[in-house]
Coordinates of C-alpha atoms in Angstrom, one line a residue:
M13 CA 140.3 148.6 147.1
T14 CA 138.6 148.2 143.7
A15 CA 135.0 149.2 143.0
T16 CA 134.0 145.6 142.9
E17 CA 135.6 144.8 146.3
T18 CA 134.0 147.9 147.8
A19 CA 130.6 146.9 146.5
T20 CA 131.1 143.3 147.8
A21 CA 132.1 144.6 151.3
A22 CA 129.0 146.9 151.3
T23 CA 126.7 144.1 150.3
T24 CA 128.2 141.8 153.0
E25 CA 127.8 144.6 155.7
A26 CA 124.2 145.2 154.6
A27 CA 123.4 141.5 154.8
R28 CA 124.6 141.2 158.4
P29 CA 121.8 141.0 160.9
V30 CA 121.0 144.1 162.9
A31 CA 122.1 143.8 166.6
A32 CA 119.3 143.8 169.1
P33 CA 119.3 146.3 172.0
G34 CA 120.2 145.4 175.6
W35 CA 123.2 143.2 175.0
R36 CA 125.7 145.1 177.1
L37 CA 123.6 144.9 180.2
A38 CA 122.7 141.3 179.5
L39 CA 126.3 140.3 179.1
M40 CA 127.3 142.1 182.4
N41 CA 124.5 140.2 184.3
W42 CA 125.5 136.9 182.8
G43 CA 129.2 137.5 183.4
G44 CA 128.5 138.4 187.0
L45 CA 126.4 135.2 187.5
A46 CA 129.0 133.0 185.9
L47 CA 131.8 134.5 188.0
A48 CA 129.7 134.1 191.1
I49 CA 129.1 130.4 190.4
L50 CA 132.8 129.8 190.0
A51 CA 133.4 131.7 193.2
V52 CA 130.8 129.7 195.2
F53 CA 132.2 126.4 194.0
W54 CA 135.8 127.7 194.1
R55 CA 137.3 124.4 195.3
D56 CA 135.9 122.4 192.4
T57 CA 136.9 125.3 190.0
L58 CA 140.5 125.1 191.2
H59 CA 140.5 121.3 191.1
I60 CA 139.3 121.3 187.5
L61 CA 142.1 123.8 186.6
D62 CA 144.7 121.7 188.5
T63 CA 143.6 118.6 186.6
W64 CA 143.8 120.3 183.3
W65 CA 147.3 121.5 184.0
N66 CA 148.9 118.5 185.8
N67 CA 147.1 115.5 184.5
A68 CA 148.3 114.6 181.0
I69 CA 145.1 112.8 180.1
F70 CA 143.2 116.1 180.3
Q71 CA 145.7 118.7 179.2
H72 CA 143.8 119.0 175.9
C73 CA 141.0 120.7 178.0
L74 CA 143.2 123.8 178.2
L75 CA 142.3 124.3 174.5
I76 CA 138.6 124.0 175.0
P77 CA 137.9 127.5 176.4
P78 CA 139.6 129.2 173.4
I79 CA 137.7 126.9 171.0
I80 CA 134.4 127.8 172.6
A81 CA 135.3 131.5 172.4
Y82 CA 136.1 131.0 168.7
L83 CA 132.8 129.2 168.1
V84 CA 130.9 132.1 169.8
W85 CA 132.9 134.6 167.8
I86 CA 132.0 133.2 164.4
R87 CA 128.3 133.4 165.5
R88 CA 128.6 136.9 166.9
H89 CA 126.6 138.7 164.2
E90 CA 123.8 136.1 164.2
V91 CA 123.6 136.0 168.1
A92 CA 123.7 139.7 168.4
A93 CA 120.5 139.9 166.3
L94 CA 118.7 137.8 169.0
A95 CA 117.0 139.6 171.9
P96 CA 118.5 138.7 175.2
K97 CA 115.6 137.9 177.4
P98 CA 115.7 136.0 180.7
F99 CA 114.2 132.5 180.6
L100 CA 113.2 131.9 184.3
P101 CA 112.1 128.2 183.8
A102 CA 115.9 127.6 183.4
L103 CA 115.9 127.9 187.2
V104 CA 114.6 124.3 187.3
P105 CA 117.7 122.7 185.7
M106 CA 119.9 125.2 187.7
L107 CA 118.3 123.8 190.8
I108 CA 118.9 120.2 189.6
G109 CA 122.5 121.1 189.0
G110 CA 122.8 122.4 192.6
L111 CA 121.3 119.2 193.9
G112 CA 123.5 117.1 191.7
W113 CA 126.5 118.9 193.1
L114 CA 125.2 118.3 196.6
L115 CA 124.9 114.6 195.9
G116 CA 128.4 114.5 194.5
A117 CA 129.6 116.2 197.6
L118 CA 127.8 113.8 199.9
A119 CA 129.3 110.8 198.0
D120 CA 132.6 112.6 197.5
V121 CA 132.7 111.9 193.8
A122 CA 134.6 114.7 192.1
V123 CA 133.4 114.0 188.5
V124 CA 129.8 114.4 189.7
R125 CA 130.5 117.7 191.4
E126 CA 132.5 119.0 188.4
T127 CA 129.8 117.9 185.9
A128 CA 127.2 119.7 188.0
L129 CA 129.4 122.9 188.1
I130 CA 129.9 122.9 184.3
G131 CA 126.2 122.2 183.8
M132 CA 125.2 125.2 186.0
L133 CA 127.5 127.4 183.9
I134 CA 125.8 126.1 180.7
V135 CA 122.3 126.7 182.2
S136 CA 123.2 130.2 183.2
V137 CA 123.1 131.2 179.5
P138 CA 119.4 130.5 178.8
L139 CA 118.6 131.7 182.4
V140 CA 120.0 135.2 181.8
L141 CA 120.3 135.6 178.0
G142 CA 117.2 133.6 177.0
L143 CA 116.3 130.3 175.4
T144 CA 116.5 131.8 171.9
V145 CA 120.1 132.9 172.5
A146 CA 120.9 129.5 173.9
R147 CA 119.5 127.8 170.8
G148 CA 121.8 130.0 168.7
L149 CA 124.7 128.8 170.8
T150 CA 123.7 125.2 171.0
F151 CA 126.9 123.7 169.8
P152 CA 129.3 125.9 171.8
L153 CA 127.2 125.1 174.9
F154 CA 127.3 121.4 174.1
Y155 CA 131.0 121.6 173.5
A156 CA 131.5 123.0 177.0
L157 CA 130.9 119.5 178.2
F158 CA 134.4 118.6 177.1
L159 CA 135.6 120.9 179.9
I160 CA 134.7 118.1 182.4
P161 CA 137.8 116.0 183.2
A162 CA 136.1 112.6 182.8
G163 CA 136.9 109.4 180.9
D164 CA 139.8 108.0 182.8
Q165 CA 137.5 105.3 184.0
L166 CA 138.0 103.7 180.6
I167 CA 141.7 103.0 181.3
P168 CA 141.4 99.4 182.5
W169 CA 139.2 98.4 179.6
L170 CA 141.5 100.2 177.1
Q171 CA 144.5 98.4 178.6
L172 CA 142.9 95.0 178.0
V173 CA 141.8 96.0 174.5
T174 CA 145.3 97.2 173.6
A175 CA 146.8 94.0 175.0
D176 CA 144.5 91.9 172.9
I177 CA 145.4 93.8 169.8
C178 CA 149.1 93.2 170.6
I179 CA 148.6 89.5 171.0
F180 CA 146.6 89.2 167.8
L181 CA 149.3 91.0 165.8
L182 CA 152.1 89.1 167.5
D183 CA 150.5 85.8 166.6
L184 CA 150.0 87.1 163.0
F185 CA 153.7 87.8 162.8
D186 CA 154.7 84.4 164.4
V187 CA 156.2 86.0 167.6
P188 CA 156.0 83.7 170.6
A189 CA 154.0 85.5 173.3
F190 CA 152.3 84.8 176.5
I191 CA 149.7 87.2 178.0
D192 CA 148.6 87.5 181.6
G193 CA 146.1 90.4 182.0
T194 CA 148.0 93.5 180.9
F195 CA 151.4 91.8 180.9
I196 CA 152.9 90.3 177.7
Q197 CA 156.0 88.1 177.7
I198 CA 158.1 87.4 174.6
P199 CA 161.4 85.5 174.4
N200 CA 163.6 88.6 175.0
G201 CA 161.4 90.8 177.1
R202 CA 158.4 91.4 179.3
F203 CA 156.0 94.3 178.6
E204 CA 153.2 95.9 180.5
V205 CA 150.3 97.7 178.9
A206 CA 150.4 100.3 181.6
E207 CA 147.9 103.1 182.1
A208 CA 150.0 105.4 180.0
C209 CA 149.9 102.9 177.2
S210 CA 146.1 102.5 177.2
G211 CA 145.6 105.4 174.8
V212 CA 143.0 107.0 176.9
R213 CA 144.7 110.4 176.6
F214 CA 144.5 110.4 172.8
L215 CA 141.0 108.8 172.7
I216 CA 139.5 111.5 174.8
A217 CA 141.3 114.2 172.9
M218 CA 140.2 112.7 169.6
V219 CA 136.6 112.6 170.6
A220 CA 136.8 116.3 171.3
F221 CA 138.7 117.1 168.1
S222 CA 136.5 114.9 165.8
T223 CA 133.3 116.4 167.3
L224 CA 134.6 119.9 166.4
V225 CA 135.6 118.8 162.9
A226 CA 132.2 117.1 162.4
H227 CA 130.4 120.3 163.3
L228 CA 132.5 122.7 161.3
C229 CA 133.0 120.6 158.2
F230 CA 129.8 118.6 157.8
K231 CA 126.1 119.5 157.5
S232 CA 124.9 115.9 157.2
T233 CA 124.1 114.3 160.5
L234 CA 125.1 110.9 159.2
R235 CA 128.5 112.2 158.1
R236 CA 129.0 113.8 161.5
I237 CA 128.3 110.6 163.3
V238 CA 130.6 108.6 161.0
C239 CA 133.4 111.2 161.5
V240 CA 133.3 110.8 165.3
L241 CA 132.9 107.0 165.3
S242 CA 135.8 106.7 162.8
A243 CA 138.1 108.8 164.9
I244 CA 137.3 106.7 168.0
I245 CA 137.9 103.4 166.2
L246 CA 141.0 104.7 164.6
S247 CA 142.4 105.9 167.9
I248 CA 141.9 102.5 169.6
L249 CA 143.3 100.5 166.7
A250 CA 146.3 102.9 166.2
N251 CA 147.2 102.8 169.8
G252 CA 147.1 98.9 169.7
L253 CA 149.3 99.1 166.6
R254 CA 151.8 101.4 168.3
A255 CA 152.0 99.1 171.3
W256 CA 152.5 96.1 169.1
G257 CA 155.1 97.9 167.1
T258 CA 157.1 98.6 170.3
I259 CA 157.0 94.9 171.2
Y260 CA 157.8 93.7 167.7
I261 CA 160.8 96.1 167.4
S262 CA 162.0 94.8 170.8
F263 CA 161.7 91.2 169.4
L264 CA 163.8 92.2 166.4
T265 CA 166.3 94.3 168.3
T266 CA 166.4 95.0 172.1
P267 CA 163.8 96.3 174.6
K268 CA 166.0 99.4 175.2
F269 CA 166.0 100.4 171.6
A270 CA 162.3 99.8 171.2
A271 CA 161.5 101.9 174.3
G272 CA 163.4 104.8 172.7
V273 CA 161.5 104.5 169.5
D274 CA 158.2 104.3 171.4
H275 CA 158.8 107.4 173.4
V276 CA 159.5 109.4 170.2
V277 CA 156.4 108.1 168.3
Y278 CA 154.2 108.3 171.4
G279 CA 155.2 111.8 172.4
W280 CA 155.5 113.6 169.1
F281 CA 153.9 112.0 166.1
F282 CA 151.1 109.7 167.2
F283 CA 148.3 112.2 167.8
A284 CA 149.4 114.4 164.8
I285 CA 149.3 111.4 162.5
I286 CA 145.7 110.4 163.6
M287 CA 144.5 114.0 163.2
A288 CA 146.0 114.2 159.8
I289 CA 144.3 110.9 158.8
V290 CA 140.9 112.1 160.1
L291 CA 141.2 115.4 158.3
G292 CA 142.7 113.9 155.1
V293 CA 140.0 111.3 154.6
G294 CA 137.2 113.5 155.8
W295 CA 138.2 116.3 153.4
F296 CA 136.8 114.3 150.5
F297 CA 133.4 114.3 152.2
F298 CA 133.2 117.8 153.6
D299 CA 129.7 119.2 152.6
R300 CA 129.6 122.5 154.6
P301 CA 130.8 125.7 152.9
V302 CA 133.3 127.8 154.7
D303 CA 131.0 130.8 154.7
D304 CA 127.9 128.9 155.8
P305 CA 126.2 130.8 158.6
A306 CA 125.8 129.0 161.9
F307 CA 122.1 129.6 162.0
D308 CA 119.4 132.0 160.7
P309 CA 118.4 134.5 163.5
Q310 CA 115.1 135.3 161.8
H311 CA 114.1 131.7 162.0
L312 CA 115.0 131.4 165.7
Q313 CA 113.4 134.7 166.7
K314 CA 110.1 134.9 164.9
R315 CA 108.8 137.7 167.1
P316 CA 110.3 141.2 167.1
A317 CA 113.3 141.7 169.3
I318 CA 112.4 143.4 172.6
A319 CA 115.0 144.4 175.0
P320 CA 114.5 143.0 178.5
A321 CA 113.9 145.3 181.5
V322 CA 116.8 145.8 183.9
P323 CA 114.8 144.2 186.9
A324 CA 114.2 141.1 184.8
L325 CA 117.9 140.6 184.1
A326 CA 118.8 141.3 187.7
V327 CA 116.1 138.9 189.1
A328 CA 117.3 136.1 186.8
A329 CA 120.9 136.5 187.9
V330 CA 120.1 136.8 191.6
L331 CA 117.8 133.8 191.6
G332 CA 120.3 131.7 189.7
L333 CA 123.0 132.5 192.2
F334 CA 120.7 131.9 195.2
T335 CA 119.6 128.5 193.7
T336 CA 123.3 127.3 193.5
A337 CA 124.7 128.9 196.6
A338 CA 122.7 126.8 199.0
A339 CA 124.3 123.5 198.0
P340 CA 127.8 124.2 199.5
V341 CA 126.2 125.4 202.8
V342 CA 124.1 122.2 203.1
A343 CA 127.1 120.0 202.1
T344 CA 129.4 121.5 204.8
V345 CA 126.8 120.6 207.5
I346 CA 126.1 117.1 206.3
T347 CA 129.5 115.9 205.3
N348 CA 131.2 116.4 208.6
P349 CA 129.2 114.4 211.1
N350 CA 130.1 113.5 214.6
A351 CA 131.2 109.9 215.0
D352 CA 128.8 107.4 216.7
A353 CA 131.9 105.9 218.5
T354 CA 135.6 106.5 218.3
V355 CA 138.0 103.8 217.1
A356 CA 141.0 103.0 219.2
A357 CA 142.6 100.1 217.3
V358 CA 142.1 97.2 215.0
D359 CA 142.8 93.8 216.7
L360 CA 143.2 91.0 214.1
P361 CA 141.8 87.6 215.3
D362 CA 143.4 84.2 215.9
L363 CA 141.8 81.7 213.5
P364 CA 141.5 77.9 213.9
G365 CA 143.9 76.1 211.6
W366 CA 145.9 79.3 210.9
T367 CA 149.0 80.6 212.6
K368 CA 150.2 84.2 212.6
V369 CA 153.6 84.6 210.9
D370 CA 155.9 87.4 209.7
A371 CA 155.1 89.3 206.6
G372 CA 156.5 88.3 203.2
P373 CA 159.5 90.0 201.4
S374 CA 157.5 91.9 198.7
G375 CA 156.7 94.8 201.1
W376 CA 153.2 95.4 199.6
T377 CA 150.5 96.8 201.8
P378 CA 147.1 98.5 201.1
L379 CA 146.9 102.3 201.4
Y380 CA 144.3 103.6 203.8
D381 CA 146.6 105.9 205.8
N382 CA 143.7 108.2 206.8
A383 CA 141.8 105.5 208.6
S384 CA 141.1 105.8 212.4
A385 CA 143.0 102.5 212.9
R386 CA 144.4 99.7 210.7
A387 CA 146.3 96.5 211.0
S388 CA 147.8 93.7 208.8
Q389 CA 148.9 90.2 209.5
R390 CA 150.1 87.1 207.5
Y391 CA 148.7 83.7 208.4
R392 CA 149.9 80.2 207.5
N393 CA 148.0 76.9 207.6
A394 CA 149.2 73.4 208.1
D395 CA 149.8 72.9 204.4
G396 CA 152.2 75.8 204.3
A397 CA 149.8 78.1 202.4
E398 CA 150.1 81.8 203.4
V399 CA 147.4 84.5 203.2
D400 CA 147.5 88.2 204.3
L401 CA 144.7 89.9 206.1
Y402 CA 144.3 93.7 206.3
I403 CA 141.6 95.7 208.0
A404 CA 141.2 99.4 208.3
A405 CA 138.4 101.0 210.3
Y406 CA 136.9 104.5 210.3
D407 CA 134.8 105.9 213.1
R408 CA 133.4 108.4 210.5
Q409 CA 134.0 109.6 207.0
S410 CA 134.4 113.4 206.8
S411 CA 135.4 115.7 203.9
D412 CA 139.1 115.0 204.6
R413 CA 138.8 111.4 205.7
E414 CA 137.1 109.5 202.9
M415 CA 137.7 105.7 202.6
I416 CA 137.1 105.5 198.9
T417 CA 139.1 108.3 197.4
Y418 CA 142.2 109.0 195.3
G419 CA 145.3 107.9 197.1
N420 CA 143.6 105.1 198.9
G421 CA 143.4 101.5 197.6
L422 CA 145.6 98.6 196.6
L423 CA 148.1 100.6 194.5
E424 CA 150.3 103.5 195.3
P425 CA 150.2 106.2 192.6
D426 CA 153.3 105.8 190.4
G427 CA 154.4 102.9 192.6
D428 CA 156.0 99.6 191.7
W429 CA 152.8 97.6 191.8
T430 CA 150.3 97.8 188.9
W431 CA 146.8 96.4 188.1
S432 CA 147.0 93.3 186.0
R433 CA 143.4 92.0 185.6
D434 CA 140.2 91.3 187.4
I435 CA 139.7 87.9 188.9
A436 CA 136.5 86.1 190.1
D437 CA 134.7 88.1 192.8
P438 CA 134.2 86.5 196.2
P439 CA 130.7 86.7 197.6
G440 CA 129.8 90.3 198.3
G441 CA 133.3 91.5 197.4
T442 CA 135.5 92.2 194.4
G443 CA 138.6 90.3 193.0
T444 CA 141.7 91.9 191.5
Q445 CA 145.2 90.7 190.5
I446 CA 148.1 93.1 190.8
Q447 CA 151.8 92.6 190.0
G448 CA 155.0 94.0 191.2
R449 CA 157.7 92.0 189.5
P450 CA 158.5 89.3 190.3
W451 CA 155.5 89.1 192.6
I452 CA 151.9 88.5 191.7
R453 CA 149.2 89.0 194.3
D454 CA 145.5 87.9 194.1
V455 CA 143.3 90.3 196.2
W456 CA 139.8 90.1 197.5
R457 CA 138.3 93.3 199.0
W458 CA 135.1 94.3 200.9
Y459 CA 133.9 97.7 202.0
L460 CA 131.7 98.3 205.1
V461 CA 129.8 101.6 204.9
G462 CA 127.3 101.9 207.8
D463 CA 125.5 98.6 207.7
E464 CA 126.1 97.8 204.0
V465 CA 128.9 95.5 202.7
T466 CA 130.0 95.8 199.1
G467 CA 133.0 95.3 196.9
S468 CA 132.1 98.1 194.5
D469 CA 133.5 101.7 194.8
Y470 CA 130.3 103.1 193.3
R471 CA 128.0 101.2 195.7
G472 CA 130.2 102.3 198.5
K473 CA 129.8 105.9 197.5
L474 CA 126.1 105.5 197.2
A475 CA 125.9 103.9 200.6
L476 CA 127.9 106.9 202.1
M477 CA 125.6 109.4 200.4
K478 CA 122.5 107.5 201.7
N479 CA 123.8 107.4 205.3
R480 CA 124.7 111.1 205.2
L481 CA 121.2 112.0 204.0
T482 CA 119.4 109.8 206.4
G483 CA 121.7 110.1 209.4
G484 CA 122.7 106.4 209.2
P485 CA 125.7 104.9 211.0
T486 CA 129.0 106.8 210.5
R487 CA 131.3 103.7 210.8
A488 CA 133.2 102.4 207.8
G489 CA 135.9 99.8 207.1
V490 CA 137.7 97.8 204.5
L491 CA 138.8 94.2 204.7
I492 CA 141.3 92.8 202.3
I493 CA 142.4 89.1 201.9
S494 CA 145.3 88.5 199.6
G495 CA 147.8 85.8 198.5
E496 CA 151.3 86.4 197.2
R497 CA 153.2 84.3 194.7
I498 CA 156.1 84.4 192.3
E499 CA 155.4 84.6 188.6
N500 CA 154.0 81.4 187.0
N501 CA 153.4 79.8 190.4
E502 CA 150.0 78.3 191.2
T503 CA 147.2 80.7 192.1
T504 CA 146.6 81.5 195.8
V505 CA 142.8 81.8 195.4
P506 CA 142.1 78.3 197.0
A507 CA 144.1 79.2 200.1
M508 CA 142.2 82.6 200.2
A509 CA 138.9 80.8 200.0
A510 CA 139.9 78.5 202.9
F511 CA 141.0 81.5 204.9
L512 CA 137.7 83.2 204.3
D513 CA 135.8 80.1 205.5
A514 CA 137.8 80.3 208.8
L515 CA 137.3 84.1 209.1
G516 CA 133.6 84.2 208.4
D517 CA 131.4 87.0 207.3
P518 CA 133.4 90.1 206.3
K519 CA 131.1 92.6 208.0
A520 CA 131.2 90.6 211.3
A521 CA 135.0 90.3 211.0
I522 CA 135.4 94.1 210.6
L523 CA 133.2 94.9 213.5
A524 CA 134.8 92.2 215.7
A525 CA 138.3 93.5 214.9
T526 CA 137.4 97.1 215.6
V527 CA 138.2 98.2 219.1
E528 CA 136.1 101.1 220.2
D529 CA 137.5 103.6 222.7
R530 CA 134.2 105.1 223.7
V531 CA 130.7 105.8 222.5
V532 CA 130.0 109.4 221.4
V533 CA 126.8 111.1 222.3
A534 CA 125.7 112.6 219.0
S535 CA 125.6 116.4 218.8
G536 CA 125.9 118.8 216.0
P537 CA 125.5 118.0 212.3
R538 CA 125.0 114.3 211.3

């Protein structure tokens, strides 16, 4: 090492902030609290890890913990100069996190529970290490929000946006095309903008990636915002271009050849190309030096560093754990109520003007296999119009028998039927069109939760949460009216409307069809 290099190294070492005392004990206390939180909410911890590993949409989350560790590492000297001192007012957001998790457990909404869990881990930092330390770690703590496996709710919207981009470009290149929801027909093929083609996987990953780039490479707030927004817009447009390219290549060649090209582009090059564009364009506007410190510890900590007492650290950790540990205990009691009455069967009614007939050839049926009882029936009127009725009844919803949950609904995961588009909602319900080539099915659905009828999954979850908190009725049910037709045939909605007029109020229909075995005298948790 030359004399100049030695002098430079000595100067750099001297310029580093002096570490404050008490860090080893503080980190031990924080690590203990963080591990305890993960252990208390172990089911959600395992569910998050399983989602990261097995759900392709969120596999980028596996990179977030190492990124956070790197962000903390490059701040290690500045953070070490800050005095770790418990910030007990952080118990308030910790309590809010526990209550949020409890509400998510009562409504059985995984994303709410998991958001609360990550939030409590974030809040544990200022609680044990102090508000000043948390301010020094602002961005790593914010970036921890990308650990939450959320965003797949955008899939239906992104499917429609991608389909619209495809149709626009096909028209621009004079390709004859017909669009029906997420299905696009051209002269030599029919294509579906499926969930995997929505681009949600790359959009969510690009938001996380561009946020990291914006923080590390820019100091200007405006440039950071432009960086993230540009990445979002580019991801959506590029995915639409990729989908259009597949269809256009199919138009020029064959669908089989186009599918092979699409799999190569989609699986290997697509995300890399977008990242290269974001970095390549952004490089001309980078305004943050490589050696720019994350923050100035003297500015954050104006008072002299004082090491916290051992009791203060212990009290903060214990109080934080106590605040969060009560939520699972309460949830276990409330979410497993005794049924008001047991359900023996579902008896579908005879309706004036409609005759019960055999089911159709498509083989479609709703999925509510965990219901207490369920039944389906096809009806035909004098004009020959046919409509299907399905009712499933629950005497109670418990932690393992939720009505609105993954696996239940209109579509079997990875099955032959797929969502096509939304249709006009019936009064109090929701309308959907699904397709399983060559069949198209228009579907109306209503949920009964306690005494409330709704077509919304979210309102159904809120009604469940309210009933569990207030001890409301435990009953639940789903009523589905649908009509089946071959592609390009007339809609079945008018026949469904006539059937609904004959059936009457959905709530009354569910209750009338539900055959109760016996009334249960309430005992134990409600």
